[in-house]
PDB file of C-alpha atoms in Angstrom:
ATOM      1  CA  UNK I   1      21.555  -8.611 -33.696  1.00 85.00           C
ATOM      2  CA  UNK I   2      24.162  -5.663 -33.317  1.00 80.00           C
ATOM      3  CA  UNK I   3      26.287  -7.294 -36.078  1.00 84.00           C
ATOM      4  CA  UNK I   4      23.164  -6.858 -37.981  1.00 85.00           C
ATOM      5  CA  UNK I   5      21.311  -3.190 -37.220  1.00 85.00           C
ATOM      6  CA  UNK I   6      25.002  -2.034 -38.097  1.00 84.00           C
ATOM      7  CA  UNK I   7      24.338  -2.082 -41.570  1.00 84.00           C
ATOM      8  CA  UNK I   8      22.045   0.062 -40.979  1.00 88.00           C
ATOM      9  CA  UNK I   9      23.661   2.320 -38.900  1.00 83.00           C
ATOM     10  CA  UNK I  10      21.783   0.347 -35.677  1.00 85.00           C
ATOM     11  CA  UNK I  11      22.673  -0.815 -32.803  1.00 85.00           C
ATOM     12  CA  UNK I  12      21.151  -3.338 -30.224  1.00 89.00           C
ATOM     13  CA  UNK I  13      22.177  -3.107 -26.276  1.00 91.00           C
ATOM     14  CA  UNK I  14      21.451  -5.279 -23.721  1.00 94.00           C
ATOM     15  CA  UNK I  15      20.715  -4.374 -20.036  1.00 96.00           C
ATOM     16  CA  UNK I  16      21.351  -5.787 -16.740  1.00 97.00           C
ATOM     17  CA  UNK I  17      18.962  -4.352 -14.361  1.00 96.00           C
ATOM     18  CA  UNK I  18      18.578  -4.204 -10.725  1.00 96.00           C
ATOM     19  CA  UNK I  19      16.572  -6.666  -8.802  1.00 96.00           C
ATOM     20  CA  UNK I  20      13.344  -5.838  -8.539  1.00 95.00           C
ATOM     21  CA  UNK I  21      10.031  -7.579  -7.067  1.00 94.00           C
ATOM     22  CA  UNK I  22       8.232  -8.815  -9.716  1.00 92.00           C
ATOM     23  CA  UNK I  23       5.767 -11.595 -10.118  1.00 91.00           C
ATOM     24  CA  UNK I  24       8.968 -14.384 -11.122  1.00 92.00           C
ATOM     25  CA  UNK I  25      11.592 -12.966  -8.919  1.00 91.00           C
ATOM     26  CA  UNK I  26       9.743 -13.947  -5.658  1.00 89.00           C
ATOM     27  CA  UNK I  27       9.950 -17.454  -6.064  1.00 92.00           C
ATOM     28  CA  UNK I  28      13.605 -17.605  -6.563  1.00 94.00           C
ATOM     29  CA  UNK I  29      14.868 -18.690  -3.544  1.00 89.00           C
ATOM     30  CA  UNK I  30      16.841 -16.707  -1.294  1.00 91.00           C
ATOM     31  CA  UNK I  31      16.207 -13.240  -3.695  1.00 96.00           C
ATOM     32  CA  UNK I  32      13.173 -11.933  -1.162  1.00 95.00           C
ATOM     33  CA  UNK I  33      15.244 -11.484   2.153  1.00 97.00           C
ATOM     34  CA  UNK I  34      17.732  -9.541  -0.631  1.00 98.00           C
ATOM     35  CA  UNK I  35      15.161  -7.362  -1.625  1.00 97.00           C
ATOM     36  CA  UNK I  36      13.588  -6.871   1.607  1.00 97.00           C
ATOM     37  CA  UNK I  37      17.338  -5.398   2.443  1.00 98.00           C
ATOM     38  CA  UNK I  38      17.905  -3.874  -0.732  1.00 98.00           C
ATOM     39  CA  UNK I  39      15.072  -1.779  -0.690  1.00 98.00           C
ATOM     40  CA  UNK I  40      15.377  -0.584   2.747  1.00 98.00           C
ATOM     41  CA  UNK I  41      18.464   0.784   2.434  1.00 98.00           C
ATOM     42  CA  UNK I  42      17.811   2.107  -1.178  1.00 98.00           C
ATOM     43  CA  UNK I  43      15.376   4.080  -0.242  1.00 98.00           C
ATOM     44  CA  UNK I  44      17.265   5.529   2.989  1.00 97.00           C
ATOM     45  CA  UNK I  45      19.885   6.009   0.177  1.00 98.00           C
ATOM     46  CA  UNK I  46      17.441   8.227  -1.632  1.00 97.00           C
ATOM     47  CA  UNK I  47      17.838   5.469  -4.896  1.00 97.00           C
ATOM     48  CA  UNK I  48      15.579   3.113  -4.694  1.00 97.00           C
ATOM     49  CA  UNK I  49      13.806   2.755  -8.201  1.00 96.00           C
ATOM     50  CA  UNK I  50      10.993   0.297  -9.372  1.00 93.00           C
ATOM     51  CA  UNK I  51      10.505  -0.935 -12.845  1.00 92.00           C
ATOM     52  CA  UNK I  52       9.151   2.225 -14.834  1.00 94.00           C
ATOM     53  CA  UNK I  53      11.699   4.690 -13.339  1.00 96.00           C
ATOM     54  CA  UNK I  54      14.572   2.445 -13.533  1.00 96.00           C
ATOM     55  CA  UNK I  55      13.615   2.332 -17.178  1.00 96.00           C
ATOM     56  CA  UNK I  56      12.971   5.915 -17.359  1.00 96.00           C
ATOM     57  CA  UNK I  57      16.832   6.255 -15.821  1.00 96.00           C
ATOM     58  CA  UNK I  58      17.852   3.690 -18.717  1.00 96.00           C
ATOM     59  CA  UNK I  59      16.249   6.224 -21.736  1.00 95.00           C
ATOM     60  CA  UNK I  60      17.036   9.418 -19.818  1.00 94.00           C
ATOM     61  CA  UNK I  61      21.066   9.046 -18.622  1.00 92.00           C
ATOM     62  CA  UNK I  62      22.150   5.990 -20.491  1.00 93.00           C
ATOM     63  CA  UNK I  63      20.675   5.697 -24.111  1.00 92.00           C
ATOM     64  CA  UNK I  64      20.082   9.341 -24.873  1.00 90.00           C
ATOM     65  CA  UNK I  65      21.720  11.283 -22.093  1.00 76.00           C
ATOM     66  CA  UNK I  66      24.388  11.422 -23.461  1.00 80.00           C
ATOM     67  CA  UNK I  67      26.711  11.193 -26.210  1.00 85.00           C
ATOM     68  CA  UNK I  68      28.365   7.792 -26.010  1.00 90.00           C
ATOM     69  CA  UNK I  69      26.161   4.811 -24.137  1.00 92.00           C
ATOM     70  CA  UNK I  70      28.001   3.619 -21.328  1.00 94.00           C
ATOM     71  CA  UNK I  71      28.575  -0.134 -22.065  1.00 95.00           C
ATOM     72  CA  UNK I  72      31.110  -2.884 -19.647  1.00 94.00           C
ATOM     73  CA  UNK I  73      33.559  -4.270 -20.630  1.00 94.00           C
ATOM     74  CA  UNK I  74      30.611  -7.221 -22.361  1.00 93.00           C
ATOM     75  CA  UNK I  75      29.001  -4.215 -23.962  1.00 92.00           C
ATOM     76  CA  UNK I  76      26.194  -4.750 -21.540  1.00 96.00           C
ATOM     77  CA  UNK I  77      24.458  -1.440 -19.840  1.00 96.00           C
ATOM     78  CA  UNK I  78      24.531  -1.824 -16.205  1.00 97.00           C
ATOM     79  CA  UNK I  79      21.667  -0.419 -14.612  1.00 97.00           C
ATOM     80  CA  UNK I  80      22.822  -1.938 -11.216  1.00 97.00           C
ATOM     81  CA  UNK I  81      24.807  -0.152 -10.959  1.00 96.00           C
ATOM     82  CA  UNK I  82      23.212   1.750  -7.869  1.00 97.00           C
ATOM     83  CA  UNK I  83      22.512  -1.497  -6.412  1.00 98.00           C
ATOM     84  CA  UNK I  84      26.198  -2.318  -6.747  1.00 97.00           C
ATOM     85  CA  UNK I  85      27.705   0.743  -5.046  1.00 98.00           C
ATOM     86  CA  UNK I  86      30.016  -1.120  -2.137  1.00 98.00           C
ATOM     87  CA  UNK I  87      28.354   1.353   0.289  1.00 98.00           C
ATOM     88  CA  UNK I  88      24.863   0.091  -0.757  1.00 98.00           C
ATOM     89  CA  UNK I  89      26.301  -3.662  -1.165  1.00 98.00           C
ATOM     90  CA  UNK I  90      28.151  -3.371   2.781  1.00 98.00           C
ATOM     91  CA  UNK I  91      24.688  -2.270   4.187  1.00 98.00           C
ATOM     92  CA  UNK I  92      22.533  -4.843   2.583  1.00 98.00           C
ATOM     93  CA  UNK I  93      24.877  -7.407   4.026  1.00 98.00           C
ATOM     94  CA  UNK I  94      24.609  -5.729   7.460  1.00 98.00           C
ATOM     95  CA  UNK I  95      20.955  -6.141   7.235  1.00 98.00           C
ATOM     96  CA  UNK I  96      20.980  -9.703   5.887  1.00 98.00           C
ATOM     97  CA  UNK I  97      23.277 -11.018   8.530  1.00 98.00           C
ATOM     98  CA  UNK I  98      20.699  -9.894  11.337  1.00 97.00           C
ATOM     99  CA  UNK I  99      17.654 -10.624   9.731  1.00 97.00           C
ATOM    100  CA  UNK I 100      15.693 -13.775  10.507  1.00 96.00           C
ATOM    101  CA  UNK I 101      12.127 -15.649  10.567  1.00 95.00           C
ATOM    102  CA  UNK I 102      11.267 -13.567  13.892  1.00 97.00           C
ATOM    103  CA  UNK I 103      11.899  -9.983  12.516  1.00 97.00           C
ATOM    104  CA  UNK I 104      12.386  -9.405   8.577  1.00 96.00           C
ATOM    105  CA  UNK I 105       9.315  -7.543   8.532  1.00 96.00           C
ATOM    106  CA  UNK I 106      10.820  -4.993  10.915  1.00 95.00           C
ATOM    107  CA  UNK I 107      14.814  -5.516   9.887  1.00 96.00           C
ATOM    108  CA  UNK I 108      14.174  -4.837   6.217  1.00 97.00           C
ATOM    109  CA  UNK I 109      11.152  -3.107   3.588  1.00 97.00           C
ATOM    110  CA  UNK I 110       8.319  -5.444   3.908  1.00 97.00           C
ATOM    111  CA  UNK I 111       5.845  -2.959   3.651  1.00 96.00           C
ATOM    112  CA  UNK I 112       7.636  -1.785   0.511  1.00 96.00           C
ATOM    113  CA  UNK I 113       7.756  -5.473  -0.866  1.00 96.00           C
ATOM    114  CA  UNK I 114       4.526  -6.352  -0.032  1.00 96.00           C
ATOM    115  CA  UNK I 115       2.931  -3.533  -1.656  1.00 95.00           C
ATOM    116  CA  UNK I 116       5.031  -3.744  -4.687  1.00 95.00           C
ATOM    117  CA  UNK I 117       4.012  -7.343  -5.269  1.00 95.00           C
ATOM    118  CA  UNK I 118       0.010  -6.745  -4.533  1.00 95.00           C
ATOM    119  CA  UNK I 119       0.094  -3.458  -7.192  1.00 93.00           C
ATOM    120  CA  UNK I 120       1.722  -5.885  -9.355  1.00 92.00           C
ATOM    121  CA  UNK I 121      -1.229  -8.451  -9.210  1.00 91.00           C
ATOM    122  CA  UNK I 122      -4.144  -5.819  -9.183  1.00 88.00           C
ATOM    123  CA  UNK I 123      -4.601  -5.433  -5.420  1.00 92.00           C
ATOM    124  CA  UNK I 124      -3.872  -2.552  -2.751  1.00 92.00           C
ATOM    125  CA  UNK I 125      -3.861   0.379  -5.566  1.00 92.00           C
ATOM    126  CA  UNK I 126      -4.648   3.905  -4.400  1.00 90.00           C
ATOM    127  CA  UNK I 127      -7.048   4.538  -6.837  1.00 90.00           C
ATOM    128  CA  UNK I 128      -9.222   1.908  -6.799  1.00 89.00           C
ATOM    129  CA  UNK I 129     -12.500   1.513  -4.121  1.00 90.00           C
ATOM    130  CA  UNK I 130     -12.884  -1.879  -3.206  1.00 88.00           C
ATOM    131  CA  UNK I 131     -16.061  -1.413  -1.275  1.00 91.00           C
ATOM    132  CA  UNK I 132     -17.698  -0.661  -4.861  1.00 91.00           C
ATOM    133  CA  UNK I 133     -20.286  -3.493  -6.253  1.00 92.00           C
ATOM    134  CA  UNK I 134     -18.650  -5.267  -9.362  1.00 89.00           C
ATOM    135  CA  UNK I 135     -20.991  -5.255 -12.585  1.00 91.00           C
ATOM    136  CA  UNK I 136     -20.250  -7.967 -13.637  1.00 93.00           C
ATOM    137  CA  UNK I 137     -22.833  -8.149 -16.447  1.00 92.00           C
ATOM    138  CA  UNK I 138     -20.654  -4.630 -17.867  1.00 92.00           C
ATOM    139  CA  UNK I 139     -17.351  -6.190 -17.548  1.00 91.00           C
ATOM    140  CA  UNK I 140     -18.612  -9.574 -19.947  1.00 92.00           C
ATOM    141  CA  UNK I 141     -19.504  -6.973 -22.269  1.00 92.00           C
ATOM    142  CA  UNK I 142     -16.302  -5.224 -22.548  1.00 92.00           C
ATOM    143  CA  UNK I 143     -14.002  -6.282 -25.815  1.00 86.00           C
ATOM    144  CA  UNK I 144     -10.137  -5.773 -26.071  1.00 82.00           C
TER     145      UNK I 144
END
């Protein structure tokens, strides 16, 4: 696809972003005791960045930030890179080698996780009341 935008003055990027709950990555096994770490100590950190501002760090600092894109050595933008630091790496593995069955919830973010996968599916959003009646005779009328 590069090879091809180039003729007209294009270019197409990949991106390797960091992991992130979403509704796939909790079923692959092993990734949710990660993120339960990850996130803890991301957001001690002060880095810890869901979906839209990871993106918004992608269009801000990467793509037009600055003058050249910073691309690896597979011409691949890393937005991991956060997640990578060896300081943030070292800690996650401190909390993954004392986590078990008996205490993840306290040992890493389960709060955070939780949460994160509910907004995701349409429950446990700030702004909506849940104690409010459904119409549901308004919502069949409604057309995309």
């Amino acid at each position: 696809m590069n090879l091809e935008l180039s003729n007209f003055n294009g270019n197409a990027y990949a991106t390797v972003c960091k992991a992130l709950v979403t509704k796939a990555s909790v079923f692959i096994p092993g990734l949710s005791p990660y993120l339960l770490a990850l996130y803890k100590t991301m957001k001690a950190q002060g880095t810890h960045e869901e979906c839209i501002e990871q993106m918004q760090r992608l269009f801000s600092t990467k793509l037009y930030g600055q003058d050249k894109i910073p691309l690896d050595g597979e011409r691949l933008i890393r937005m991991d890179d956060w997640e990578l630091d060896p300081d943030t790496q070292n800690q996650v593995g401190k909390l993954l080698e004392q986590m078990n069955a008996d205490n993840f919830k306290t040992i890493g973010d389960f709060e955070g996780f939780q949460n994160t996968f509910l907004n995701l599916n349409g429950f446990a959003l700030d702004d909506v009341d849940y104690t409010k009646e459904v119409d549901v005779e308004r919502l069949q009328k409604l057309r995309p």
